[in-house]
Amino acid sequence: MAFSTQDSDEVLSEINVTPLVDVMLVLLVVFIVTAPLLTNSIPINLPKTEAVAPVEQKDPLVVSINGEGKLFINKDEIQADLLETNLQAAKTKDPQVRVQLQADDGVNYGAVAKAMAQIEKAGITKLSVITAR
């Protein structure tokens, strides 16, 4: 608290930061003490092994439907009735084949549904539908 020897009516307003510093120091001590207790770790000795190369991810097949309703597999135009046979051939080459389906915004939903049905008939279970944000 500040005292003044003059007889002025001015209000002296000063912030006393001592209690604020005390509270911050107490919070810091509490955090330092409780932080190690928050980790639930069990001390174990892990075995040493050699690094193994990660499994190589193959690029997925991209099935695209443009605004005119034409079908493409990896930029190669195909007939709509040949989609299932092409995908079955790709599945025989790689049983873990992944397919990404891209369709133009203006394409009829029926064309997209037919393509999805043909992908399912080909036996492909890993299908991603690609959209834009």
Coordinates of C-alpha atoms in Angstrom, one line a residue:
M1 CA 0.0 0.0 0.0
A2 CA 1.4 3.4 -1.0
F3 CA 1.2 6.4 1.3
S4 CA 1.4 9.9 0.2
T5 CA 2.4 12.9 2.3
Q6 CA 0.6 15.4 0.1
D7 CA -3.0 16.3 0.7
S8 CA -4.2 15.5 -2.7
D9 CA -7.4 13.6 -3.4
E10 CA -5.8 11.4 -6.1
V11 CA -6.4 7.7 -5.8
L12 CA -3.3 5.7 -5.9
S13 CA -4.0 2.4 -7.5
E14 CA -1.2 -0.1 -7.7
I15 CA -1.4 -3.8 -8.3
N16 CA 0.1 -5.9 -5.6
V17 CA 1.7 -8.8 -7.4
T18 CA 3.0 -10.6 -4.3
P19 CA -0.1 -12.8 -3.8
L20 CA -0.1 -13.6 -7.5
V21 CA 3.5 -14.7 -7.4
D22 CA 2.8 -16.8 -4.3
V23 CA -0.1 -18.6 -6.0
M24 CA 1.9 -19.3 -9.1
L25 CA 4.8 -20.7 -7.1
V26 CA 2.4 -23.0 -5.2
L27 CA 0.8 -24.2 -8.5
L28 CA 4.3 -24.8 -9.9
V29 CA 5.3 -26.9 -6.9
V30 CA 2.0 -28.9 -7.1
F31 CA 2.6 -29.6 -10.8
I32 CA 6.2 -30.7 -10.2
V33 CA 5.2 -33.0 -7.4
T34 CA 2.2 -34.6 -9.2
A35 CA 3.5 -34.9 -12.8
P36 CA 5.6 -38.0 -12.2
L37 CA 2.7 -39.7 -10.4
L38 CA 0.4 -39.3 -13.5
T39 CA 2.4 -41.7 -15.6
N40 CA 1.3 -45.3 -15.2
S41 CA 4.4 -47.1 -16.3
I42 CA 5.6 -50.5 -15.5
P43 CA 9.4 -50.9 -15.5
I44 CA 10.3 -53.7 -18.0
N45 CA 13.4 -54.5 -20.0
L46 CA 12.5 -54.8 -23.6
P47 CA 14.5 -57.2 -25.8
K48 CA 16.9 -55.9 -28.4
T49 CA 16.0 -56.7 -32.0
E50 CA 17.2 -55.6 -35.5
A51 CA 15.2 -53.1 -37.4
V52 CA 12.8 -54.6 -40.0
A53 CA 11.8 -52.8 -43.1
P54 CA 8.1 -51.8 -43.2
V55 CA 5.8 -53.6 -45.5
E56 CA 5.6 -52.0 -48.9
Q57 CA 2.3 -50.4 -49.5
K58 CA 1.2 -50.8 -53.2
D59 CA -0.7 -47.9 -54.8
P60 CA -4.5 -48.5 -54.8
L61 CA -6.5 -48.8 -58.0
V62 CA -8.3 -45.6 -58.7
V63 CA -11.8 -46.0 -60.2
S64 CA -13.0 -42.6 -61.5
I65 CA -16.3 -41.4 -62.9
N66 CA -16.1 -38.1 -64.8
G67 CA -18.9 -35.6 -65.3
E68 CA -20.1 -37.4 -68.5
G69 CA -20.4 -40.8 -66.6
K70 CA -17.4 -42.4 -68.3
L71 CA -15.4 -44.9 -66.1
F72 CA -11.7 -44.9 -65.7
I73 CA -9.3 -47.2 -64.0
N74 CA -6.0 -45.4 -63.3
K75 CA -6.6 -42.9 -66.1
D76 CA -7.5 -45.7 -68.6
E77 CA -11.0 -45.4 -69.9
I78 CA -13.0 -48.6 -69.8
Q79 CA -16.6 -49.7 -70.6
A80 CA -19.0 -49.8 -67.7
D81 CA -19.8 -53.4 -68.2
L82 CA -16.0 -54.4 -68.1
L83 CA -15.3 -52.8 -64.7
E84 CA -16.1 -56.0 -62.7
T85 CA -13.9 -58.2 -64.9
N86 CA -11.0 -55.8 -64.8
L87 CA -11.3 -55.6 -61.0
Q88 CA -11.5 -59.4 -60.7
A89 CA -8.3 -59.6 -62.8
A90 CA -6.6 -57.1 -60.5
K91 CA -7.8 -59.1 -57.5
T92 CA -6.3 -62.3 -58.8
K93 CA -2.9 -60.6 -59.2
D94 CA -3.1 -59.1 -55.7
P95 CA -5.7 -60.5 -53.2
Q96 CA -5.1 -57.4 -51.0
V97 CA -5.9 -54.9 -53.7
R98 CA -7.3 -51.6 -52.5
V99 CA -9.7 -49.4 -54.6
Q100 CA -10.3 -45.7 -54.4
L101 CA -13.6 -44.5 -56.0
Q102 CA -13.7 -40.9 -57.2
A103 CA -16.8 -39.5 -58.8
D104 CA -17.5 -36.1 -60.3
D105 CA -20.0 -33.9 -58.3
G106 CA -22.5 -33.8 -61.1
V107 CA -22.6 -37.5 -61.7
N108 CA -25.9 -39.3 -61.2
Y109 CA -25.9 -41.3 -57.9
G110 CA -27.1 -44.3 -59.8
A111 CA -23.8 -44.5 -61.8
V112 CA -21.8 -44.3 -58.5
A113 CA -24.0 -47.0 -56.9
K114 CA -23.6 -49.3 -60.0
A115 CA -19.8 -48.9 -59.8
M116 CA -19.8 -49.7 -56.1
A117 CA -21.9 -52.8 -56.7
Q118 CA -19.5 -54.0 -59.4
I119 CA -16.6 -53.4 -57.0
E120 CA -18.3 -55.5 -54.4
K121 CA -19.2 -58.2 -56.9
A122 CA -15.5 -58.4 -57.9
G123 CA -14.8 -59.4 -54.3
I124 CA -12.9 -56.3 -53.3
T125 CA -13.4 -55.4 -49.6
K126 CA -11.0 -52.5 -49.3
L127 CA -12.8 -49.5 -50.8
S128 CA -12.3 -45.9 -50.2
V129 CA -14.6 -43.2 -51.5
I130 CA -12.6 -40.0 -52.2
T131 CA -14.3 -36.6 -51.6
A132 CA -13.0 -33.0 -51.5
R133 CA -13.3 -30.7 -48.5

